[in-house]
mmCIF file of C-alpha atoms in Angstrom:
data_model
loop_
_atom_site.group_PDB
_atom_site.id
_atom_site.type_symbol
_atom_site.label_atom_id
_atom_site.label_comp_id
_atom_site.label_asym_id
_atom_site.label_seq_id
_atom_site.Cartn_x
_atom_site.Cartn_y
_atom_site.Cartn_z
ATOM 1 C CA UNK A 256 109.390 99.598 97.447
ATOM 2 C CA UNK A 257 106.663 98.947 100.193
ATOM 3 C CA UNK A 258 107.977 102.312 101.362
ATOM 4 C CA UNK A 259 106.913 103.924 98.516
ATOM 5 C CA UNK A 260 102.957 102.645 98.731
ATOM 6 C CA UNK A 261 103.062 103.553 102.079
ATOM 7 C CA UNK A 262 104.002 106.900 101.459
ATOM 8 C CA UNK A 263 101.098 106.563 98.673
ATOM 9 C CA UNK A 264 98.527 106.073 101.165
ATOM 10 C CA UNK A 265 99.649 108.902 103.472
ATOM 11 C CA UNK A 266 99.654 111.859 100.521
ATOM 12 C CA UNK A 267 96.285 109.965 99.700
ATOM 13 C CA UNK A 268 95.242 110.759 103.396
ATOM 14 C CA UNK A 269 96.430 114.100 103.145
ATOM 15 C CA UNK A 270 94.538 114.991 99.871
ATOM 16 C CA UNK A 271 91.465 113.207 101.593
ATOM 17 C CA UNK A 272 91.914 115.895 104.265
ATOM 18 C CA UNK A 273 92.484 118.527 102.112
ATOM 19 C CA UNK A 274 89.342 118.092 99.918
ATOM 20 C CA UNK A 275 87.142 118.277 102.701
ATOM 21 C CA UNK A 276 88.478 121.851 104.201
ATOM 22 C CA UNK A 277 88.226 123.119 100.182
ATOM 23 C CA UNK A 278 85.079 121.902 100.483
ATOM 24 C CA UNK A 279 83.966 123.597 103.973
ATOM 25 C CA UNK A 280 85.957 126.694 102.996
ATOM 26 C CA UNK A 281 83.705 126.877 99.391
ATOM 27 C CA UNK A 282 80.823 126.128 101.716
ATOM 28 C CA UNK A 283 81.301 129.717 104.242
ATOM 29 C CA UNK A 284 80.972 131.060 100.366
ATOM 30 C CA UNK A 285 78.140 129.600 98.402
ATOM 31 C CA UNK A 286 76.384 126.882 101.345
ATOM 32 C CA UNK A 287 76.979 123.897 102.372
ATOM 33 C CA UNK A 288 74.877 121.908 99.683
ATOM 34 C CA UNK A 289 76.052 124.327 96.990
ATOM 35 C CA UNK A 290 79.410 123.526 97.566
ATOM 36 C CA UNK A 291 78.941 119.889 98.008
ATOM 37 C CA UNK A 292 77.255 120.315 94.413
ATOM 38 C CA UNK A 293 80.424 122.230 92.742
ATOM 39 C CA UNK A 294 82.575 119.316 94.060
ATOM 40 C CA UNK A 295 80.687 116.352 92.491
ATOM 41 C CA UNK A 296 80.210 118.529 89.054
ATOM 42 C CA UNK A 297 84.465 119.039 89.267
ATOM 43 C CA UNK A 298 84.509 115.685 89.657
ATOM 44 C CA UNK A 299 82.257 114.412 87.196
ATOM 45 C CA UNK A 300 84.306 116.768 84.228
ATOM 46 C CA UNK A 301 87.981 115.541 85.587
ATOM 47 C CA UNK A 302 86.945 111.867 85.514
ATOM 48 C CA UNK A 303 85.189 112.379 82.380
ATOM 49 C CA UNK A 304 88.599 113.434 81.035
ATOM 50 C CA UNK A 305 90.754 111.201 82.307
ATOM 51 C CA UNK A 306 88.679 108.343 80.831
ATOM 52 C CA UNK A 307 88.651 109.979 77.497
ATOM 53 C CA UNK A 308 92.628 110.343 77.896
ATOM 54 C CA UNK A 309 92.805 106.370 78.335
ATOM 55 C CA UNK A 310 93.348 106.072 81.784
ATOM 56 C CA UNK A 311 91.220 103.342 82.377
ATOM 57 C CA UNK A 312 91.295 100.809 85.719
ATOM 58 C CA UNK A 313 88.320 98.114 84.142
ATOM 59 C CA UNK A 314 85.536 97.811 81.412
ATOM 60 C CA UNK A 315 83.005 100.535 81.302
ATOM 61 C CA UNK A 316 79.626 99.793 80.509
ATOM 62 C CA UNK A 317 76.351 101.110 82.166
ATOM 63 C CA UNK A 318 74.518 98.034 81.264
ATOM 64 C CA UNK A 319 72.926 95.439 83.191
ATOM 65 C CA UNK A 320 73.777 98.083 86.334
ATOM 66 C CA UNK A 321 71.672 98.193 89.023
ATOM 67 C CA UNK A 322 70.015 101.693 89.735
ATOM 68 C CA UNK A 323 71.127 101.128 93.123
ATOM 69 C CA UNK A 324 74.552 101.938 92.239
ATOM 70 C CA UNK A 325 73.771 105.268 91.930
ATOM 71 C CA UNK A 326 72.403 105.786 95.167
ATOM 72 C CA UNK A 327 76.041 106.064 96.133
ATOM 73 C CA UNK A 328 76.480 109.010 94.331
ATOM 74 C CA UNK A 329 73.169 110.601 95.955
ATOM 75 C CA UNK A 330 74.192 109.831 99.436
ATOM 76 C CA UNK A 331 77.750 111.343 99.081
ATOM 77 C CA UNK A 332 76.216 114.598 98.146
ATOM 78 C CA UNK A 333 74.588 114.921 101.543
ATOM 79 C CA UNK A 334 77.140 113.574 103.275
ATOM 80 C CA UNK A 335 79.467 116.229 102.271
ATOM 81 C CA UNK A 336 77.378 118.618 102.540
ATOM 82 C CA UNK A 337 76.823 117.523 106.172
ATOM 83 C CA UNK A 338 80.639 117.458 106.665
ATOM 84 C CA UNK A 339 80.841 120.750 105.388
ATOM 85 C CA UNK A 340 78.391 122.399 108.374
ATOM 86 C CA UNK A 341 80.105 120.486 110.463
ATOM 87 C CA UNK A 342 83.664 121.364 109.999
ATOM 88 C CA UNK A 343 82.786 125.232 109.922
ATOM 89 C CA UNK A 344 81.723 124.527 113.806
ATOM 90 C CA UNK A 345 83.412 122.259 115.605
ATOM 91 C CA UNK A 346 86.418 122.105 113.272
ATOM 92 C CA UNK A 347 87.795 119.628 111.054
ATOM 93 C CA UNK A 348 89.399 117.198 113.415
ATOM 94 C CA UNK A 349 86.628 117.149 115.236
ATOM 95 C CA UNK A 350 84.448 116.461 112.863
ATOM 96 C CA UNK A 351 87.051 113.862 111.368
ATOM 97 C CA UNK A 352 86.905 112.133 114.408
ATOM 98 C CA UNK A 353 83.270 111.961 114.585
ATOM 99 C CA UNK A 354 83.290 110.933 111.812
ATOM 100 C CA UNK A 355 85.571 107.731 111.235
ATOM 101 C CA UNK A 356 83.787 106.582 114.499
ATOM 102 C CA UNK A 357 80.035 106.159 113.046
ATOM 103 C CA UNK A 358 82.137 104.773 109.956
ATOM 104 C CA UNK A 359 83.708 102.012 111.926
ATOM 105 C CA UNK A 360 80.197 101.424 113.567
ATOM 106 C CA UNK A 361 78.322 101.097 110.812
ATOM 107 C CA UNK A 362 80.995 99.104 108.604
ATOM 108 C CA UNK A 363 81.514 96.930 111.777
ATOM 109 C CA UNK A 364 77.567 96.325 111.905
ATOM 110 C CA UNK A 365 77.329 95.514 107.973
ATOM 111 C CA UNK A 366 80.569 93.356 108.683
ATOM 112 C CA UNK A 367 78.631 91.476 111.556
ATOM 113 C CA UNK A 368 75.190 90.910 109.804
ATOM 114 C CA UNK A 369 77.038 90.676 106.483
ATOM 115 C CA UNK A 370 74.961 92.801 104.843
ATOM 116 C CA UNK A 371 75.857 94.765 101.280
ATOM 117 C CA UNK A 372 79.149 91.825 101.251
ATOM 118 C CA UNK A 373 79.311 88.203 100.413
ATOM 119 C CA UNK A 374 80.389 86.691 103.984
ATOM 120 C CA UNK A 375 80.358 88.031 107.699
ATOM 121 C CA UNK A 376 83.130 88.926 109.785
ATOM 122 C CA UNK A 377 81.586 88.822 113.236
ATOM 123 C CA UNK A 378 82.202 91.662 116.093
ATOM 124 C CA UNK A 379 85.367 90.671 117.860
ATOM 125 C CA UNK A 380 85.764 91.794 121.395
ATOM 126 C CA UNK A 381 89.403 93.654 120.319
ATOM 127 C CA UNK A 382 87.023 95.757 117.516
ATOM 128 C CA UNK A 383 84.456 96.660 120.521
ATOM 129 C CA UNK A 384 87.403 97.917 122.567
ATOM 130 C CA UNK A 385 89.415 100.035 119.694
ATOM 131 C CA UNK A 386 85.406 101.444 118.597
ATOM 132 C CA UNK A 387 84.954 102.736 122.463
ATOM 133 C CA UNK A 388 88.416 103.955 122.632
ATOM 134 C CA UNK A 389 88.137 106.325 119.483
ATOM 135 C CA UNK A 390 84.116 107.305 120.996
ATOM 136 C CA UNK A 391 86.442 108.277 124.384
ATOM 137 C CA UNK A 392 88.324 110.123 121.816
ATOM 138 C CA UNK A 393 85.518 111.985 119.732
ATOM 139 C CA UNK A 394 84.498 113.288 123.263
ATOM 140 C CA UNK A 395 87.652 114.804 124.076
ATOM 141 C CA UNK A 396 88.278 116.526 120.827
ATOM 142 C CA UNK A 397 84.868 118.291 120.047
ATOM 143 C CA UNK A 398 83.190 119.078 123.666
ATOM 144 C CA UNK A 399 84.886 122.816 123.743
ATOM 145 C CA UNK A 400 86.716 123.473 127.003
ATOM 146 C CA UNK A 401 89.525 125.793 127.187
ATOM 147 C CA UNK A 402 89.449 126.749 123.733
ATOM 148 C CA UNK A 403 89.882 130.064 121.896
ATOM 149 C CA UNK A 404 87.020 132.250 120.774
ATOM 150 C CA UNK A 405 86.486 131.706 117.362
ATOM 151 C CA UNK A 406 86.931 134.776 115.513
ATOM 152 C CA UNK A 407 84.862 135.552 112.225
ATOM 153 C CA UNK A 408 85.659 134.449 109.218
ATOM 154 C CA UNK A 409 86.633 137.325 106.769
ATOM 155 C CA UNK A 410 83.788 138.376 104.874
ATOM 156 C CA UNK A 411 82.948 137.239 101.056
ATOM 157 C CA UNK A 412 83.727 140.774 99.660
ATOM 158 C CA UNK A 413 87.709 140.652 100.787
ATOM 159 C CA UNK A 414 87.839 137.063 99.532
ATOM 160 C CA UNK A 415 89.407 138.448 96.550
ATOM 161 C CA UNK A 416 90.303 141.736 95.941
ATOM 162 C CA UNK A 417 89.351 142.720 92.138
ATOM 163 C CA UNK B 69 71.396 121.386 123.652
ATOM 164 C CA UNK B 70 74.737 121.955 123.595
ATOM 165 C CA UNK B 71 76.331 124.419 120.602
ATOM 166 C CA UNK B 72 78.708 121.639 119.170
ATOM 167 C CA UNK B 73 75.891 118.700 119.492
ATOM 168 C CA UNK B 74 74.074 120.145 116.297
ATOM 169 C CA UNK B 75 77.247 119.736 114.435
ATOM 170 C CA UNK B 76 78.598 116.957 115.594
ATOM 171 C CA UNK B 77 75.350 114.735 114.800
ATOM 172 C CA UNK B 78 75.963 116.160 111.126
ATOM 173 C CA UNK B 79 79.575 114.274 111.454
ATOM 174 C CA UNK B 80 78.496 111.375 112.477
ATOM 175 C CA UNK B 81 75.463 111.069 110.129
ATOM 176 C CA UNK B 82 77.732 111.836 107.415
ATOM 177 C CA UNK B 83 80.622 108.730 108.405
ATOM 178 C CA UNK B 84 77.375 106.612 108.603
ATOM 179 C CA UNK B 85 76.297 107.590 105.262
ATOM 180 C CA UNK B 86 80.082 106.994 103.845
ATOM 181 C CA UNK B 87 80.560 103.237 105.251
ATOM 182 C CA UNK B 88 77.010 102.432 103.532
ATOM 183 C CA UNK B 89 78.562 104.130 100.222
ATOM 184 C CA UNK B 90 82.133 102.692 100.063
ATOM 185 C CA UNK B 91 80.113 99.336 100.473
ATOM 186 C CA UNK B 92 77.888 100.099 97.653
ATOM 187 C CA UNK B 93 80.866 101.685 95.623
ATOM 188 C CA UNK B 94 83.418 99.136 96.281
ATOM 189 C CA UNK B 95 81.037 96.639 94.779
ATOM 190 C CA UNK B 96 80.662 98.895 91.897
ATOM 191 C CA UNK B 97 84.162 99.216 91.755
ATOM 192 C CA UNK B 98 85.025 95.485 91.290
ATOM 193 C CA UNK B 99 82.360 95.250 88.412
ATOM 194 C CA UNK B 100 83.082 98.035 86.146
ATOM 195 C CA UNK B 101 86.551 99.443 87.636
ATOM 196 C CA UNK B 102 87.872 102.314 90.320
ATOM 197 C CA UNK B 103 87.704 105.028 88.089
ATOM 198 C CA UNK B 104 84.794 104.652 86.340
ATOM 199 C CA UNK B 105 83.071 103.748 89.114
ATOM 200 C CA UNK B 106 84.130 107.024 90.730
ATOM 201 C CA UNK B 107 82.926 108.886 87.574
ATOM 202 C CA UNK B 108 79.401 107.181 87.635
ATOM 203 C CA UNK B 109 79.152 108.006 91.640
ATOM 204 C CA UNK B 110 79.854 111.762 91.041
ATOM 205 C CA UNK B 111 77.540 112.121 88.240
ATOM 206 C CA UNK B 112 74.368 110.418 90.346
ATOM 207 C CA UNK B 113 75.946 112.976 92.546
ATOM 208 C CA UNK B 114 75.673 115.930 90.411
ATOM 209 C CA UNK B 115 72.299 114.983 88.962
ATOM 210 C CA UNK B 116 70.708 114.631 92.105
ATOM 211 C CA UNK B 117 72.179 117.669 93.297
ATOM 212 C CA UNK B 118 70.664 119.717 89.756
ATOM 213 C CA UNK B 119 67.215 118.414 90.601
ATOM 214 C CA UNK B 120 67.307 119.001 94.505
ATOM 215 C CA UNK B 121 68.867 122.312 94.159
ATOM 216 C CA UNK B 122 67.025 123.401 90.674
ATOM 217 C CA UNK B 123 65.209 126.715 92.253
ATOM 218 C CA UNK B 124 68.489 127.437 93.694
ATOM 219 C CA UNK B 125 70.605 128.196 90.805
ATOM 220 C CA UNK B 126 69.957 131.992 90.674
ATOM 221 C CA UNK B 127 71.807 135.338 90.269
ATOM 222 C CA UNK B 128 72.724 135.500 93.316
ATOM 223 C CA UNK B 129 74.576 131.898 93.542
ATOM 224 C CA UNK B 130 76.604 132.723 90.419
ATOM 225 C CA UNK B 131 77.152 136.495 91.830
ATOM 226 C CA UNK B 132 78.651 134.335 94.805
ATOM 227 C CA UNK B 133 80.825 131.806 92.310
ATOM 228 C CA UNK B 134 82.403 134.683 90.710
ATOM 229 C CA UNK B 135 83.525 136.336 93.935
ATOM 230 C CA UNK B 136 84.813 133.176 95.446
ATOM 231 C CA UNK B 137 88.901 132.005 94.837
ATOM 232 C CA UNK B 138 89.210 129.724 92.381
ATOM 233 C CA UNK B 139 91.361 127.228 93.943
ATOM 234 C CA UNK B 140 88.813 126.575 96.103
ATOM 235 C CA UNK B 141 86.789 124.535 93.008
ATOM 236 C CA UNK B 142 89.743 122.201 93.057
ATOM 237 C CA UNK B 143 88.010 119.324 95.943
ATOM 238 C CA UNK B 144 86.411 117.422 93.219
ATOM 239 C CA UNK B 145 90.048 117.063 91.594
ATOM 240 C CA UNK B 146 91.194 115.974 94.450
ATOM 241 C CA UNK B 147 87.990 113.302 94.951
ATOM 242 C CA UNK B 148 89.431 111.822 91.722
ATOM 243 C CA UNK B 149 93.144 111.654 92.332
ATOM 244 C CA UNK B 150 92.523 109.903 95.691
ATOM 245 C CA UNK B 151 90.070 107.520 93.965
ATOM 246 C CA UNK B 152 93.461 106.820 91.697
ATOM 247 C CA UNK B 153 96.024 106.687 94.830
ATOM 248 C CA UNK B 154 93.697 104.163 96.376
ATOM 249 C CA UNK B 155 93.588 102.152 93.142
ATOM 250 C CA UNK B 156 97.588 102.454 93.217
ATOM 251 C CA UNK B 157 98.097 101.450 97.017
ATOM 252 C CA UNK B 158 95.120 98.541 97.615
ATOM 253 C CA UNK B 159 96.299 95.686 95.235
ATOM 254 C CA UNK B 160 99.770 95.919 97.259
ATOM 255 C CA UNK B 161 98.938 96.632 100.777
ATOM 256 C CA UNK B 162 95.266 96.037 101.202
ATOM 257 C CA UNK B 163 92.206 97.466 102.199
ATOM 258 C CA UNK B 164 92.834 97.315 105.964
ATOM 259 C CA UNK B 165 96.221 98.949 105.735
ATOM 260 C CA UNK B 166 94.980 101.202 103.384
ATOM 261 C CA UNK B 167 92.267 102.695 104.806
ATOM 262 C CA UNK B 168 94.189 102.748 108.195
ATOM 263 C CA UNK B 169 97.243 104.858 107.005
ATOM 264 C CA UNK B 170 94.342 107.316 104.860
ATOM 265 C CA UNK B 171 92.584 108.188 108.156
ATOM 266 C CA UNK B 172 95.449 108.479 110.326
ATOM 267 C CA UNK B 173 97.470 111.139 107.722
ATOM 268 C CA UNK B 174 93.579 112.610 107.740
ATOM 269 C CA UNK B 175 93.479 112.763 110.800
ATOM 270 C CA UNK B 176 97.291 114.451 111.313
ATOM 271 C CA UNK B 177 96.751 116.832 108.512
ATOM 272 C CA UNK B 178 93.039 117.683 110.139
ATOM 273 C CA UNK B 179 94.721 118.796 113.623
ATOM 274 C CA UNK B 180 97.479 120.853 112.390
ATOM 275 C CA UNK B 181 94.805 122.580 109.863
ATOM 276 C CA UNK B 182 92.640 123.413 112.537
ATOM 277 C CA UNK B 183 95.821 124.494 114.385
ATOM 278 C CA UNK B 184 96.835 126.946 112.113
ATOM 279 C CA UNK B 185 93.760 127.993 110.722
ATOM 280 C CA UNK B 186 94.975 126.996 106.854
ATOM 281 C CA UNK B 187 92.471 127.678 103.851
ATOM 282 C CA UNK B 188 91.023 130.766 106.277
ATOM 283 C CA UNK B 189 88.960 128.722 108.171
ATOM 284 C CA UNK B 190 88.998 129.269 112.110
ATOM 285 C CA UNK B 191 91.624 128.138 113.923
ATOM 286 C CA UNK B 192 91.579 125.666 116.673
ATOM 287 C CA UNK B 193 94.462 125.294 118.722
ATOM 288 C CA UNK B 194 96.416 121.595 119.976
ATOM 289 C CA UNK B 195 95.043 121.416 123.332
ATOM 290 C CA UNK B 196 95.962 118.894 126.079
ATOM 291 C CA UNK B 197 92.496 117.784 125.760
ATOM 292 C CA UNK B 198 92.642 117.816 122.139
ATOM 293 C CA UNK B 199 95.662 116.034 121.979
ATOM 294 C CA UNK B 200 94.708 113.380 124.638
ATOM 295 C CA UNK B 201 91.367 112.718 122.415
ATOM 296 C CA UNK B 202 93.842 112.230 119.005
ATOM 297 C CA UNK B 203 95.883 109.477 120.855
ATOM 298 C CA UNK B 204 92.755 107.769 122.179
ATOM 299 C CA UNK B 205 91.307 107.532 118.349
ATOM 300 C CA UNK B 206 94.827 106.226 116.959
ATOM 301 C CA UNK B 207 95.042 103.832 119.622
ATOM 302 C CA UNK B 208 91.273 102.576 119.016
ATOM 303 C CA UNK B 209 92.073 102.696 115.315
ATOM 304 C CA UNK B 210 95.003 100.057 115.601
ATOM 305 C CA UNK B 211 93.297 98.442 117.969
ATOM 306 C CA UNK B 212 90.149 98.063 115.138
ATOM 307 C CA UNK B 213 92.815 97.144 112.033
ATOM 308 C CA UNK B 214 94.310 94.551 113.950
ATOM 309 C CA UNK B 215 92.313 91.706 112.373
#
C-alpha cells in the first residue's frame, strides 16, 4: 500500500516536470510571460470546475484572508515565466537543478530564522553539506562543455500544419 | 558574461521565489484547504498577469494562440492535478518524503527530456559531465531530507 503513494509521488514528479516543458514549449510560441499567463488562466477554469463538481479538500471562504495570500499567486507568475527563459537556454535539467538548489537555500534560511512558520529548525551541518553537494552539481550540469550545437527550433508557421 | 549565466540566474531566482510561495501557500493551504487554496493562488495569478500584461493582449498574441498546438494549453491542468497528488501522498508519507521523491522523478524525467529533445524543444544530450552533476544533486538531496 505504501508502494502505491510512493508511486503517487513519482507520477506527481513527473507531471511537475512535464508542466514546466509545456510551459517553455508554449513560451518559444507566445513569450515567456504570455505563456506563464495561459497556464495560471487553465488553471484558474480547471480548479474552478473541480470545486463546482464537489471535489473539495477543506472549507472555502475568502473571508477574514489576508491579502498576503495572494501574493503567492503573483510571485508564481514570474517565477514561471522565469523558468520558462530559462529552460529554452540552458535546458530543463539544468534549469531544474538550479533551481531546487536556491529552493533548498532559501527554505533552509526561512527554516533557520523561522520566518513565514511557527518554530525554527536550525541549519544542521549534514543540510550545509547535501546544499554544497547539489551547488557542485548545478555547476556540472549547466556550464556547457562538450555539448551539441543547439539547433533551431522549428519555426511557429510548421507548428501545425492547417 | 558567460551565455548560460543570464539564464541560469532566471533559475535560481525563480526556486527562490517558489520556497517563499509554498511557505505562503502551505499556510493557506492548512486554513482553507489544498485545492482551493490552489484555485485562489492561480487566480491572484491570472489577475496580476491581466493587469501587467493589459497592452499586450493584441492581434497579434491571439494570431499566435491560434497557430500554436493545443496540447500545449494543458500545464495549468497539470498545476492542478499535482496540487491533488500532493494532497493524496502528504497525509501518508509526509512532506519531506514527498517533496524528495517529486524532485528526484523531476529531475529523472528533466534529463531524459532534454535527452531526447521531447515536446520539440532542443535536445541536450547525457553527458559524463552531465551525468556526474545529476548524481552530485541526488546525493546532496538525500543528504538534505535526512532530518
Amino acid at each position: 500500500m505504501f508502494l502505491v503513494f510512493i508511486l503517487f509521488s513519482l507520477v506527481g514528479g513527473t507531471l511537475l516536470a512535464t508542466q514546466k516543458l509545456l510551459n517553455a514549449r508554449l513560451g518559444v510560441f507566445v513569450g515567456g510571460l504570455r505563456s506563464s499567463f495561459i497556464n495560471h488562466i487553465v488553471g484558474t477554469l480547471f480548479g474552478a470546475m473541480m470545486l463546482l463538481v464537489g471535489i473539495r479538500t477543506g472549507v472555502f471562504t475568502l473571508e477574514g484572508l489576508p491579502y498576503y495570500y495572494l501574493l503567492g499567486g503573483c510571485m508564481g507568475l514570474f517565477a514561471v515565466a522565469l523558468a520558462n527563459y530559462a529552460i529554452v537556454c540552458i535546458g530543463a535539467m539544468a534549469t531544474s537543478i538550479a533551481f531546487v538548489l536556491f529552493q533548498l537555500l532559501t527554505s533552509s534560511l526561512l527554516d533557520h530564522f523561522g520566518w513565514l512558520a511557527a518554530d525554527a529548525v536550525p541549519l544542521s551541518p549534514l543540510r550545509c553539506i547535501g546544499i554544497f553537494l547539489v551547488a557542485l552539481g548545478v555547476v556540472l550540469a549547466s556550464t556547457r562543455k562538450s555539448e551539441p550545437i543547439l539547433h533551431p527550433l522549428p519555426p511557429l508557421q510548421d507548428a501545425r500544419p492547417e | 558574461m558567460k551565455s548560460y549565466m543570464l539564464p541560469l540566474l532566471a533559475g535560481t531566482v525563480s526556486g527562490s521565489v517558489v520556497a517563499v510561495m509554498m511557505r505562503l501557500n502551505a499556510t493557506l493551504g492548512a486554513h482553507i484547504g489544498v485545492l482551493e487554496s490552489a484555485f485562489v493562488v492561480h487566480l491572484a495569478g491570472t489577475l496580476l498577469a491581466l493587469v501587467v500584461l493589459v497592452h499586450r493582449f493584441n492581434r497579434e498574441f491571439f494570431g499566435k494562440i491560434r497557430k500554436t498546438p493545443r496540447h500545449l494549453f494543458s500545464g495549468g491542468l497539470l498545476g492542478i492535478g499535482i496540487v491533488l497528488i500532493g494532497n493524496i501522498t502528504v497525509p501518508v508519507l509526509g512532506m519531506v518524503v514527498t517533496m524528495s521523491l517529486f524532485i528526484t522523478a523531476d529531475l529523472l524525467f528533466c534529463t531524459t527530456a532534454d535527452h531526447f529533445g521531447f515536446f520539440g524543444l532542443p535536445p541536450r544530450c547525457i553527458t559524463r559531465r552531465r551525468s556526474l552533476g545529476l548524481l552530485l544533486t541526488l546525493t546532496g538531496l538525500i543528504l538534505v531530507f535526512w532530518r
